[in-house]
Coordinates of C-alpha atoms in Angstrom, one line a residue:
Chain A
M1074 CA 10.7 159.2 57.2
S1075 CA 7.8 161.1 55.8
A1076 CA 4.6 162.1 57.6
W1077 CA 2.8 159.2 55.9
D1078 CA 5.4 156.7 57.1
W1079 CA 5.0 158.1 60.7
A1080 CA 1.2 157.8 60.4
V1081 CA 1.5 154.1 59.3
L1082 CA 3.9 153.3 62.1
A1083 CA 2.0 155.1 64.8
S1084 CA -1.3 153.5 63.7
W1085 CA 0.2 150.0 63.7
L1086 CA 1.8 150.4 67.1
S1087 CA -1.5 151.8 68.7
F1088 CA -3.6 149.1 67.0
T1089 CA -1.5 146.1 68.0
I1090 CA -1.2 147.2 71.7
L1091 CA -4.9 148.1 72.0
Y1092 CA -6.0 144.8 70.3
G1093 CA -3.8 142.7 72.6
L1094 CA -5.2 144.5 75.7
Y1095 CA -8.8 144.1 74.3
R1096 CA -8.4 140.4 73.9
S1097 CA -7.0 140.0 77.4
R1098 CA -9.8 142.0 79.2
G1099 CA -11.7 140.5 82.1
K1100 CA -10.8 139.5 85.6
Q1101 CA -7.3 138.2 85.9
T1102 CA -5.9 135.3 88.0
T1103 CA -2.3 134.0 88.1
Q1104 CA -3.4 131.2 85.7
S1105 CA -5.1 133.5 83.2
Y1106 CA -2.2 136.0 83.4
L1107 CA 0.5 133.3 82.9
L1108 CA -1.3 130.6 80.9
A1109 CA -4.3 132.4 79.4
G1110 CA -6.5 130.0 81.3
K1111 CA -5.4 127.2 78.9
S1112 CA -7.9 128.4 76.3
M1113 CA -5.8 129.1 73.2
P1114 CA -6.5 127.6 69.7
W1115 CA -3.7 126.0 67.7
Y1116 CA -3.4 128.8 65.1
A1117 CA -3.0 131.5 67.7
M1118 CA -0.3 129.5 69.5
G1119 CA 1.4 128.6 66.2
L1120 CA 1.6 132.2 65.0
S1121 CA 2.7 133.3 68.5
I1122 CA 5.4 130.7 68.5
M1123 CA 6.6 131.9 65.1
A1124 CA 6.3 135.5 66.1
T1125 CA 8.3 135.0 69.3
Q1126 CA 11.0 133.2 67.3
A1127 CA 11.0 135.7 64.4
S1128 CA 12.5 138.7 66.0
A1129 CA 13.5 142.0 64.4
I1130 CA 16.9 140.4 64.2
T1131 CA 15.4 137.8 61.9
F1132 CA 14.4 140.6 59.5
I1133 CA 17.3 143.0 59.5
S1134 CA 20.1 140.6 60.1
T1135 CA 19.1 137.6 58.0
T1136 CA 18.6 139.7 54.9
G1137 CA 22.1 141.2 55.5
Q1138 CA 23.5 137.7 56.1
A1139 CA 22.2 136.7 52.6
Y1140 CA 23.7 139.8 51.1
V1141 CA 27.2 139.0 52.3
D1142 CA 27.2 135.2 52.7
G1143 CA 24.3 133.8 50.5
M1144 CA 21.4 131.6 51.5
R1145 CA 23.2 128.8 53.3
F1146 CA 21.9 130.1 56.6
V1147 CA 18.5 128.4 55.7
Q1148 CA 20.1 125.0 56.6
F1149 CA 20.2 126.1 60.2
Y1150 CA 16.4 125.4 60.3
F1151 CA 16.4 121.9 58.6
G1152 CA 16.4 120.1 62.0
L1153 CA 13.4 122.1 63.2
P1154 CA 10.6 120.0 61.8
L1155 CA 12.2 116.8 63.3
A1156 CA 12.4 118.5 66.6
M1157 CA 8.8 119.6 66.4
I1158 CA 7.7 116.0 65.9
I1159 CA 9.8 114.7 68.8
L1160 CA 8.4 117.4 71.1
S1161 CA 4.8 116.7 70.0
M1162 CA 5.3 113.1 70.9
T1163 CA 7.1 113.7 74.3
A1164 CA 7.2 117.2 75.9
V1165 CA 3.7 118.4 74.9
P1166 CA 1.7 115.5 76.6
L1167 CA 4.0 115.3 79.6
F1168 CA 3.9 119.1 80.3
H1169 CA 0.1 119.2 79.8
R1170 CA -0.5 116.2 82.1
A1171 CA 1.8 117.5 84.8
N1172 CA -0.3 120.7 84.7
V1173 CA 2.7 123.0 85.2
Y1174 CA 3.2 126.7 84.8
T1175 CA 6.8 126.2 83.6
A1176 CA 8.9 123.5 82.1
Y1177 CA 11.2 123.6 85.1
E1178 CA 8.4 122.9 87.5
F1179 CA 8.2 119.5 85.8
L1180 CA 11.9 118.9 86.8
E1181 CA 10.9 119.2 90.5
Q1182 CA 8.2 116.6 90.0
R1183 CA 10.7 114.3 88.2
F1184 CA 13.9 115.0 90.1
D1185 CA 14.1 117.5 93.0
R1186 CA 13.8 121.2 93.8
R1187 CA 17.6 121.8 93.5
T1188 CA 17.6 120.7 89.8
R1189 CA 14.5 122.8 89.1
I1190 CA 16.2 125.9 90.5
L1191 CA 19.5 125.3 88.8
V1192 CA 17.9 125.0 85.4
S1193 CA 15.6 127.9 86.0
I1194 CA 18.7 130.1 86.8
V1195 CA 20.4 128.9 83.6
F1196 CA 17.3 129.9 81.7
L1197 CA 17.1 133.3 83.4
I1198 CA 20.7 134.1 82.5
Q1199 CA 20.5 133.1 78.9
R1200 CA 17.1 134.4 78.1
G1201 CA 17.8 137.7 79.9
L1202 CA 20.8 138.1 77.6
G1203 CA 18.6 137.2 74.6
A1204 CA 15.9 139.7 75.5
G1205 CA 18.5 142.5 75.6
L1206 CA 19.7 141.5 72.1
A1207 CA 16.1 141.3 70.7
L1208 CA 15.5 144.8 72.0
Y1209 CA 18.7 146.2 70.6
A1210 CA 17.8 145.3 67.0
P1211 CA 14.9 147.8 66.6
A1212 CA 16.9 150.4 68.3
V1213 CA 19.3 150.1 65.4
V1214 CA 16.4 150.7 63.1
L1215 CA 15.3 153.9 64.8
S1216 CA 18.8 155.2 65.2
V1217 CA 19.3 154.9 61.4
V1218 CA 15.9 156.3 60.5
L1219 CA 15.6 159.1 63.1
G1220 CA 19.2 159.8 64.0
W1221 CA 18.2 159.2 67.7
P1222 CA 20.7 157.7 70.1
E1223 CA 20.2 154.0 70.4
Q1224 CA 19.7 154.3 74.2
V1225 CA 16.6 156.5 73.7
T1226 CA 15.0 154.2 71.2
T1227 CA 15.8 151.1 73.3
L1228 CA 14.0 152.8 76.2
F1229 CA 11.0 153.8 74.0
M1230 CA 10.6 150.2 72.7
G1231 CA 11.2 148.7 76.1
L1232 CA 8.5 150.8 77.8
L1233 CA 5.9 150.0 75.1
V1234 CA 6.4 146.3 75.5
I1235 CA 6.5 146.5 79.3
A1236 CA 3.2 148.4 79.3
Y1237 CA 1.1 145.8 77.3
T1238 CA 2.9 142.7 78.7
T1239 CA 2.4 143.9 82.3
L1240 CA -1.2 144.9 81.8
G1241 CA -2.4 142.0 79.6
G1242 CA -0.3 139.0 80.5
V1243 CA 0.2 136.1 78.1
K1244 CA -3.2 136.5 76.4
A1245 CA -2.3 140.1 75.3
V1246 CA 1.1 138.7 74.2
T1247 CA -0.3 135.9 72.2
W1248 CA -3.1 137.9 70.4
S1249 CA -0.7 140.7 69.7
D1250 CA 1.7 138.1 68.2
V1251 CA -1.0 136.9 65.9
Q1252 CA -1.5 140.4 64.5
Q1253 CA 2.2 141.0 64.3
M1254 CA 2.9 137.8 62.5
L1255 CA 0.2 138.5 59.9
L1256 CA 1.8 142.0 59.3
I1257 CA 5.2 140.3 59.0
F1258 CA 3.9 138.0 56.3
A1259 CA 2.4 140.9 54.4
G1260 CA 5.6 143.0 54.8
L1261 CA 7.8 140.2 53.6
I1262 CA 5.8 139.8 50.4
L1263 CA 5.8 143.5 49.8
A1264 CA 9.6 143.8 50.4
L1265 CA 10.4 141.1 47.9
V1266 CA 8.0 142.5 45.2
L1267 CA 9.5 146.0 45.6
A1268 CA 13.1 144.7 45.6
V1269 CA 12.5 143.1 42.2
V1270 CA 10.5 146.0 40.9
R1271 CA 13.3 148.4 41.7
L1272 CA 15.8 146.5 39.5
P1273 CA 16.7 148.1 36.2
E1274 CA 13.9 147.7 33.7
E1275 CA 15.6 145.2 31.5
I1276 CA 16.5 142.9 34.4
G1277 CA 13.7 140.4 35.2
L1278 CA 13.4 138.1 38.2
L1279 CA 15.1 135.2 36.4
D1280 CA 18.1 137.5 35.4
A1281 CA 18.3 138.6 39.1
V1282 CA 18.3 134.9 40.2
A1283 CA 21.1 134.2 37.7
L1284 CA 23.2 137.1 38.9
A1285 CA 22.7 136.1 42.6
G1286 CA 23.7 132.5 41.8
A1287 CA 26.7 133.6 39.8
A1288 CA 28.0 135.5 42.9
G1289 CA 27.5 132.3 45.0
R1290 CA 24.5 133.9 46.9
L1291 CA 22.1 131.0 46.2
N1292 CA 24.0 128.3 48.1
A1293 CA 20.9 127.0 50.0
V1294 CA 22.3 123.5 50.5
V1295 CA 26.0 122.7 51.2
T1296 CA 26.5 119.0 51.5
K1297 CA 30.2 118.9 52.4
F1298 CA 30.7 118.0 56.1
D1299 CA 33.0 120.2 58.1
W1300 CA 32.9 120.5 62.0
N1301 CA 34.1 124.1 61.7
D1302 CA 31.7 125.2 59.0
R1303 CA 28.7 126.9 60.7
Y1304 CA 26.0 126.1 58.1
N1305 CA 25.9 122.9 56.1
L1306 CA 23.3 120.3 55.6
W1307 CA 24.6 118.1 58.5
S1308 CA 25.1 120.8 61.1
G1309 CA 21.6 122.1 60.1
L1310 CA 19.9 118.7 60.4
F1311 CA 21.7 117.4 63.6
G1312 CA 22.9 120.6 65.3
G1313 CA 19.8 122.5 64.3
M1314 CA 17.6 119.7 65.5
F1315 CA 19.3 119.7 68.9
L1316 CA 19.1 123.5 69.1
A1317 CA 15.4 123.4 68.1
L1318 CA 14.7 120.6 70.6
A1319 CA 16.3 122.7 73.3
Y1320 CA 14.7 126.0 72.3
F1321 CA 11.1 124.6 71.9
G1322 CA 11.3 121.9 74.5
T1323 CA 13.2 123.6 77.4
D1324 CA 13.0 127.4 76.8
Q1325 CA 10.1 128.8 78.8
S1326 CA 9.6 131.6 76.2
Q1327 CA 8.5 128.9 73.8
V1328 CA 7.1 126.3 76.2
Q1329 CA 4.7 128.9 77.7
R1330 CA 3.2 129.5 74.2
Y1331 CA 2.0 125.9 73.8
L1332 CA 1.2 125.5 77.5
T1333 CA -1.7 127.9 76.9
G1334 CA -3.3 125.4 74.5
R1335 CA -6.8 124.2 75.3
S1336 CA -5.8 120.6 74.7
I1337 CA -2.7 118.4 73.9
A1338 CA -4.0 118.1 70.3
Q1339 CA -4.2 121.9 69.9
S1340 CA -0.6 122.4 71.3
R1341 CA 0.8 119.7 69.0
L1342 CA -0.8 121.2 66.0
S1343 CA 0.7 124.6 66.9
L1344 CA 4.2 123.0 66.8
L1345 CA 3.6 121.2 63.6
F1346 CA 2.3 124.4 62.0
N1347 CA 5.6 125.9 62.9
A1348 CA 7.5 122.9 61.5
M1349 CA 5.8 123.4 58.1
A1350 CA 6.0 127.2 57.9
K1351 CA 9.4 128.1 59.3
I1352 CA 11.8 126.9 56.6
P1353 CA 9.9 128.5 53.7
M1354 CA 9.7 131.8 55.6
Q1355 CA 13.4 131.8 56.3
F1356 CA 14.1 130.9 52.7
F1357 CA 11.9 133.8 51.6
I1358 CA 13.7 136.3 53.9
L1359 CA 17.1 135.2 52.7
F1360 CA 15.9 135.4 49.1
I1361 CA 14.9 139.1 49.8
G1362 CA 18.5 139.6 50.9
T1363 CA 19.9 138.1 47.7
M1364 CA 17.6 140.4 45.6
V1365 CA 18.9 143.4 47.6
F1366 CA 22.4 142.2 46.6
V1367 CA 21.4 142.1 42.9
F1368 CA 19.8 145.6 43.3
F1369 CA 23.2 146.9 44.5
V1370 CA 24.9 145.3 41.5
F1371 CA 23.3 148.0 39.4
E1372 CA 23.0 150.8 42.0
R1373 CA 26.1 151.9 43.7
P1374 CA 26.0 150.6 47.3
P1375 CA 27.6 152.6 50.1
L1376 CA 31.2 151.6 51.0
L1377 CA 29.9 150.8 54.5
F1378 CA 26.2 150.5 55.3
Q1379 CA 26.6 151.8 58.8
P1380 CA 26.0 155.6 58.3
A1381 CA 28.1 156.8 61.3
D1382 CA 31.0 154.5 60.3
L1383 CA 30.9 155.8 56.8
K1384 CA 31.0 159.4 58.0
N1385 CA 34.0 158.6 60.2
L1386 CA 35.7 156.9 57.3
E1387 CA 35.5 160.0 55.1
R1388 CA 37.9 161.7 57.5
E1389 CA 40.5 159.0 57.1
P1390 CA 43.5 159.8 54.9
A1391 CA 43.2 156.4 53.1
Y1392 CA 39.5 156.9 52.3
S1393 CA 40.0 158.3 48.8
S1394 CA 42.2 155.3 47.7
V1395 CA 39.8 152.7 49.2
V1396 CA 36.7 154.4 47.7
R1397 CA 38.4 154.7 44.3
R1398 CA 39.1 150.9 44.2
F1399 CA 35.5 150.3 45.5
D1400 CA 34.0 152.4 42.7
E1401 CA 36.2 150.8 40.0
A1402 CA 35.2 147.3 41.2
H1403 CA 31.5 148.2 41.3
Q1404 CA 31.7 149.5 37.8
V1405 CA 33.5 146.3 36.6
R1406 CA 30.9 144.1 38.4
R1407 CA 28.0 146.0 36.9
E1408 CA 29.4 145.7 33.3
S1409 CA 30.4 142.1 33.7
A1410 CA 26.9 141.3 35.1
R1411 CA 25.3 142.7 32.0
A1412 CA 27.8 140.9 29.8
Y1413 CA 27.1 137.6 31.6
L1414 CA 23.3 138.0 31.1
E1415 CA 23.8 138.9 27.4
A1416 CA 26.1 135.8 26.9
R1417 CA 23.4 133.7 28.6
K1418 CA 20.8 135.0 26.2
R1419 CA 23.0 134.3 23.2
H1420 CA 23.8 130.8 24.6
D1421 CA 27.5 131.6 24.4
P1422 CA 29.3 129.4 26.9
A1423 CA 32.7 131.0 26.3
G1424 CA 31.3 134.5 26.8
Q1425 CA 29.5 133.4 29.9
T1426 CA 32.7 131.9 31.4
K1427 CA 34.7 135.0 30.7
A1428 CA 32.1 137.4 32.1
L1429 CA 31.5 135.1 35.1
R1430 CA 35.3 135.2 36.0
T1431 CA 35.4 139.0 35.7
Y1432 CA 32.1 139.3 37.8
R1433 CA 33.5 137.2 40.6
Q1434 CA 36.9 138.9 40.6
A1435 CA 35.1 142.3 40.8
Q1436 CA 33.0 140.9 43.7
A1437 CA 36.2 139.8 45.5
S1438 CA 37.7 143.3 45.0
L1439 CA 34.5 144.9 46.3
D1440 CA 34.6 142.7 49.4
Q1441 CA 38.3 143.5 49.9
A1442 CA 37.6 147.2 49.7
R1443 CA 34.8 146.9 52.2
A1444 CA 36.9 144.8 54.6
E1445 CA 39.7 147.3 54.3
A1446 CA 37.3 150.2 55.1
A1447 CA 36.1 148.4 58.2
R1448 CA 39.7 147.6 59.2
L1449 CA 40.7 151.3 58.9
L1450 CA 38.0 152.2 61.5
G1451 CA 38.2 149.0 63.6
A1452 CA 34.5 148.7 62.9
G1453 CA 32.5 145.5 63.2
P1454 CA 30.4 143.9 60.4
D1455 CA 27.7 146.2 59.0
T1456 CA 25.3 143.2 58.2
N1457 CA 22.5 144.6 60.3
Y1458 CA 22.4 147.9 58.3
I1459 CA 22.2 146.6 54.8
F1460 CA 18.4 145.9 54.5
L1461 CA 17.5 149.1 56.4
N1462 CA 19.7 151.1 54.1
F1463 CA 17.9 149.7 51.1
V1464 CA 14.4 150.3 52.7
I1465 CA 15.0 153.9 53.7
R1466 CA 16.8 155.0 50.5
Y1467 CA 14.8 153.2 47.8
M1468 CA 11.3 152.2 49.1
P1469 CA 8.3 154.5 48.3
V1470 CA 6.6 156.7 50.9
G1471 CA 4.3 154.8 53.2
V1472 CA 6.1 151.5 52.5
V1473 CA 9.1 152.7 54.6
G1474 CA 6.7 153.2 57.6
L1475 CA 5.1 149.8 57.0
I1476 CA 8.5 147.9 56.8
V1477 CA 9.7 149.8 60.0
A1478 CA 6.3 148.7 61.6
V1479 CA 7.1 145.1 60.5
I1480 CA 10.5 145.3 62.2
F1481 CA 8.8 146.8 65.3
A1482 CA 6.2 144.0 65.2
A1483 CA 8.8 141.4 65.1
A1484 CA 10.8 142.9 67.9
M1485 CA 7.8 143.5 70.2
S1486 CA 6.5 140.0 69.7
T1487 CA 9.8 138.5 70.7
I1488 CA 10.5 140.7 73.6
S1489 CA 7.0 140.4 75.1
G1490 CA 7.2 136.6 74.9
E1491 CA 10.6 136.6 76.5
V1492 CA 9.8 139.1 79.3
N1493 CA 6.6 137.3 80.0
S1494 CA 8.4 133.9 80.3
L1495 CA 11.2 135.4 82.4
A1496 CA 8.6 136.8 84.8
T1497 CA 6.8 133.5 85.0
V1498 CA 10.0 131.5 85.8
T1499 CA 11.1 134.2 88.4
V1500 CA 7.8 134.0 90.2
M1501 CA 6.9 130.3 89.8
D1502 CA 10.3 128.7 90.0
V1503 CA 12.3 131.0 92.2
Y1504 CA 10.1 133.4 94.2
R1505 CA 7.3 131.0 95.2
P1506 CA 9.4 128.0 96.3
L1507 CA 12.3 130.0 97.8
V1508 CA 11.0 133.3 99.0
K1509 CA 7.2 133.3 99.7
S1510 CA 5.3 130.1 99.5
G1511 CA 1.6 129.8 100.3
A1512 CA 0.6 133.4 99.5
T1513 CA -2.7 134.3 97.9
D1514 CA -3.3 134.1 94.1
S1515 CA -3.6 137.9 93.9
H1516 CA -0.1 138.2 95.6
Y1517 CA 1.5 136.0 92.9
L1518 CA -0.4 138.0 90.2
W1519 CA 1.1 141.2 91.4
A1520 CA 4.5 139.5 91.8
S1521 CA 4.3 138.4 88.2
R1522 CA 3.5 142.0 87.1
G1523 CA 6.5 143.3 89.1
A1524 CA 8.8 140.7 87.6
T1525 CA 7.6 141.6 84.1
I1526 CA 8.6 145.3 84.8
F1527 CA 11.9 144.2 86.2
W1528 CA 12.9 141.9 83.2
G1529 CA 11.7 144.6 80.8
L1530 CA 14.1 147.1 82.4
Y1531 CA 16.8 144.5 82.6
A1532 CA 16.5 143.9 78.8
V1533 CA 16.7 147.7 78.2
A1534 CA 19.9 147.9 80.2
F1535 CA 21.6 144.9 78.5
A1536 CA 20.6 146.1 75.1
G1537 CA 23.3 148.7 75.5
F1538 CA 25.9 146.0 74.7
G1539 CA 24.2 144.8 71.5
G1540 CA 26.3 146.9 69.1
R1541 CA 29.5 145.1 70.1
L1542 CA 28.4 141.7 69.0
G1543 CA 28.6 141.7 65.2
S1544 CA 25.8 139.9 63.3
L1545 CA 23.0 139.9 65.8
I1546 CA 21.3 136.8 64.5
E1547 CA 24.5 134.8 65.1
A1548 CA 25.1 136.5 68.5
V1549 CA 21.6 135.4 69.6
N1550 CA 22.1 131.8 68.5
I1551 CA 25.6 131.6 70.0
V1552 CA 24.4 132.9 73.3
G1553 CA 21.5 130.3 73.2
S1554 CA 23.9 127.5 72.2
L1555 CA 26.0 128.1 75.3
F1556 CA 23.2 127.1 77.6
Y1557 CA 20.7 125.0 75.6
G1558 CA 22.8 121.8 75.5
G1559 CA 22.8 121.5 79.3
M1560 CA 19.0 122.3 79.5
L1561 CA 18.1 119.9 76.8
G1562 CA 20.2 117.1 78.4
V1563 CA 18.4 117.3 81.7
F1564 CA 15.0 117.1 80.0
V1565 CA 16.1 114.1 77.9
L1566 CA 17.1 112.5 81.2
A1567 CA 13.7 113.3 82.7
F1568 CA 11.7 112.0 79.7
F1569 CA 13.7 108.9 78.6
F1570 CA 16.0 107.7 81.4
R1571 CA 13.8 106.6 84.3
F1572 CA 16.6 105.2 86.4
V1573 CA 18.4 108.6 86.5
G1574 CA 17.9 110.3 89.8
A1575 CA 18.2 113.9 91.1
Q1576 CA 22.0 113.7 91.8
G1577 CA 22.8 112.5 88.3
A1578 CA 20.6 115.2 86.8
F1579 CA 22.1 118.0 88.8
W1580 CA 25.7 117.2 88.3
G1581 CA 25.0 116.2 84.7
V1582 CA 23.8 119.8 83.9
L1583 CA 26.9 121.3 85.5
A1584 CA 29.2 118.9 83.6
G1585 CA 27.4 119.6 80.3
E1586 CA 27.7 123.4 80.8
A1587 CA 31.4 123.0 81.6
A1588 CA 31.9 121.0 78.4
I1589 CA 30.1 123.6 76.3
F1590 CA 32.1 126.5 77.8
Y1591 CA 35.3 124.5 77.2
C1592 CA 34.4 124.1 73.5
W1593 CA 33.6 127.8 73.2
R1594 CA 36.8 129.0 74.7
F1595 CA 39.3 126.5 73.6
T1596 CA 38.2 124.9 70.3
S1597 CA 37.0 126.1 66.9
I1598 CA 34.0 123.8 66.8
S1599 CA 31.0 125.5 65.3
F1600 CA 28.4 126.7 67.8
L1601 CA 25.6 124.5 66.5
W1602 CA 27.5 121.5 67.8
Y1603 CA 27.6 122.8 71.3
N1604 CA 24.0 121.7 71.8
V1605 CA 24.8 118.2 70.7
I1606 CA 27.9 118.0 72.9
G1607 CA 26.4 119.6 76.0
C1608 CA 23.3 117.3 75.8
L1609 CA 25.4 114.2 75.4
V1610 CA 27.7 115.1 78.3
V1611 CA 24.6 115.7 80.6
I1612 CA 23.2 112.3 79.6
A1613 CA 26.5 110.5 80.0
V1614 CA 27.3 112.0 83.4
G1615 CA 23.7 111.7 84.6
C1616 CA 23.6 108.0 83.6
L1617 CA 27.1 107.2 85.0
L1618 CA 26.4 108.8 88.4
S1619 CA 23.0 107.2 88.7
L1620 CA 24.3 103.7 87.7
T1621 CA 27.1 104.1 90.2
R1622 CA 24.6 104.9 93.0
L1623 CA 22.3 102.1 92.0
R1624 CA 25.2 99.6 92.1
R1625 CA 26.3 100.9 95.5
S1626 CA 22.9 100.7 97.0
S1627 CA 22.3 97.2 95.5
A1628 CA 25.7 96.1 96.9
V1629 CA 24.7 97.4 100.4
Chain B
M610 CA 5.0 107.4 75.5
T611 CA 4.1 104.2 73.8
K612 CA 2.6 104.0 70.3
R613 CA -0.6 102.7 71.8
E614 CA -0.9 105.6 74.3
I615 CA -0.4 108.1 71.4
R616 CA -3.0 106.4 69.2
S617 CA -5.5 106.5 72.1
E618 CA -5.3 110.2 72.4
E619 CA -7.5 112.9 70.9
P620 CA -6.9 112.7 67.1
P621 CA -5.6 115.7 65.1
P622 CA -8.4 118.3 64.8
L623 CA -7.9 118.3 61.0
G624 CA -8.5 114.5 60.7
G625 CA -6.3 111.4 60.3
D626 CA -4.0 110.2 63.0
W627 CA -0.8 111.6 64.6
F628 CA 1.6 109.2 63.0
T629 CA 0.4 110.0 59.5
L630 CA 0.7 113.6 60.3
Y631 CA 4.3 113.2 61.5
A632 CA 5.2 111.1 58.4
L633 CA 3.8 113.9 56.2
V634 CA 6.0 116.5 58.0
V635 CA 9.1 114.4 57.5
L636 CA 8.2 113.9 53.8
Y637 CA 7.6 117.6 53.5
L638 CA 11.1 118.3 54.9
L639 CA 12.8 115.9 52.5
V640 CA 11.0 117.5 49.6
L641 CA 12.1 120.9 50.7
I642 CA 15.8 119.9 51.1
A643 CA 15.7 118.2 47.6
L644 CA 14.2 121.4 46.1
F645 CA 16.7 123.6 47.8
A646 CA 19.6 121.3 46.6
W647 CA 18.3 121.5 43.1
F648 CA 17.9 125.2 43.4
T649 CA 21.5 125.6 44.5
Q650 CA 22.8 123.3 41.8
A651 CA 20.8 124.9 39.1
N652 CA 21.9 128.5 40.0
T653 CA 25.5 128.2 40.9
P654 CA 27.4 128.1 37.6
E655 CA 31.0 126.9 37.3
A656 CA 33.6 129.4 36.0
T657 CA 35.1 126.8 33.7
P658 CA 33.3 125.6 30.6

């Protein structure tokens, strides 16, 4: 990065942290620290919800996903608006009226303390893992840009987030998120414009769309149903809806955002804002990935996008044969792409078909060469490096710094929200009821700060494993899906099944989690369905146990 | 929550009532899916004429 890029990055980091702290100034109590004194307007909560969800992973991994697999990942979000409506009608008013700090506190009011603590622990495990992954992603950025070890950059990022989250609490988190989300929107538009501008002069946007489509990269909707296919219309609508219900309805990192609302109406609007904005945003990010793909149709891409892997590959004896096949396939793909566009302009169907076949064959050869290169090294997918590679090598001075700042903004907004919620659950759902009840407000405020530091450091430690998990966006969603079905099930029982008691809820959660882990270990069912299966098992077991108890007690 | 309870609550700050707003969001989702399906269809050519 040039000096200008560094200046842009440093200015942004300083501004966003200072702004968050400025907005959170004044005397703090536990309520203002954890719930912002319930004073937030809908647009700040809405942007904060989006910023917490849109991590650095969203940026660097989603674009890479579009490059290798097309746009079908967008279907993952189709169930989100439906989930937002259901939560606006149910969870938002119930949580607000119960006047709780965390979603799990509500479970004690509805069931018992044991269920509250069980679900809190499930949350702490899965969100702790998620926070580590969210921290690892920007470490990948810096390690590519600066050549620093990932551990050093993880620590640097982690300490920055710990500092402003510990000092400013949820208010600092939310107002920093607002700034960060605005920068993300600006960065997205700039990245797309520059990806198109950097195409060869004679290739316009419509030509680029035609080439991405010809390579099967514009597959935004797949209607064929398949249990084992991760992304299609049905898994997105149903599996995605359950995942979004679980994420926004039971995950404290999201629930805490809308618990800060000054009224039920403001909290509802923040969710509906997310319902409207999320799908177009994801579509836009994936579309950037497809334009990067088209850019590399004309510019030779690296055989592997992970720089360290590429260096190691050069030492392999088979390297020259793989790279020769890769270069030949790239050349054929470039020529057939031009031939395809010319045939389209001439309205020559036979020419188009011929060029299209060659183009697709060349693409398959390129993919084969890349797969073989990765196999030679035993390396994982390089999806997370594709967009970064493009930014660093082809973006103008200053813009590189801005895009890196966007990635930082996305990462920091996610990690701060997660660390803040982990601290809240630790203090409110575990420490206060089990370790020290009846202490002063200032004691819990300091305990919350201590817990924030602890979870920040935990995320730093866990981030060390991020590199072994392949595509990060998928890893995050898979980790979430292992736990969300059980959590969602217990809240569905709490909201809709009044006859279900504490026993049914507690054993229902355990049975739901057992079912999910069975599916994960012993079946090939796509992870999006885990949420549906886990939730249904919790409901079934909870209802059965409660009905059995009711029958027994009525018989007595 | 019953329909009556929801209707008796504070209306959306931007006007209208909550059910109309929810219906608009569902309609918006359907339009998006239809647009994306068209986008996929229009931009994924078959290799056979």
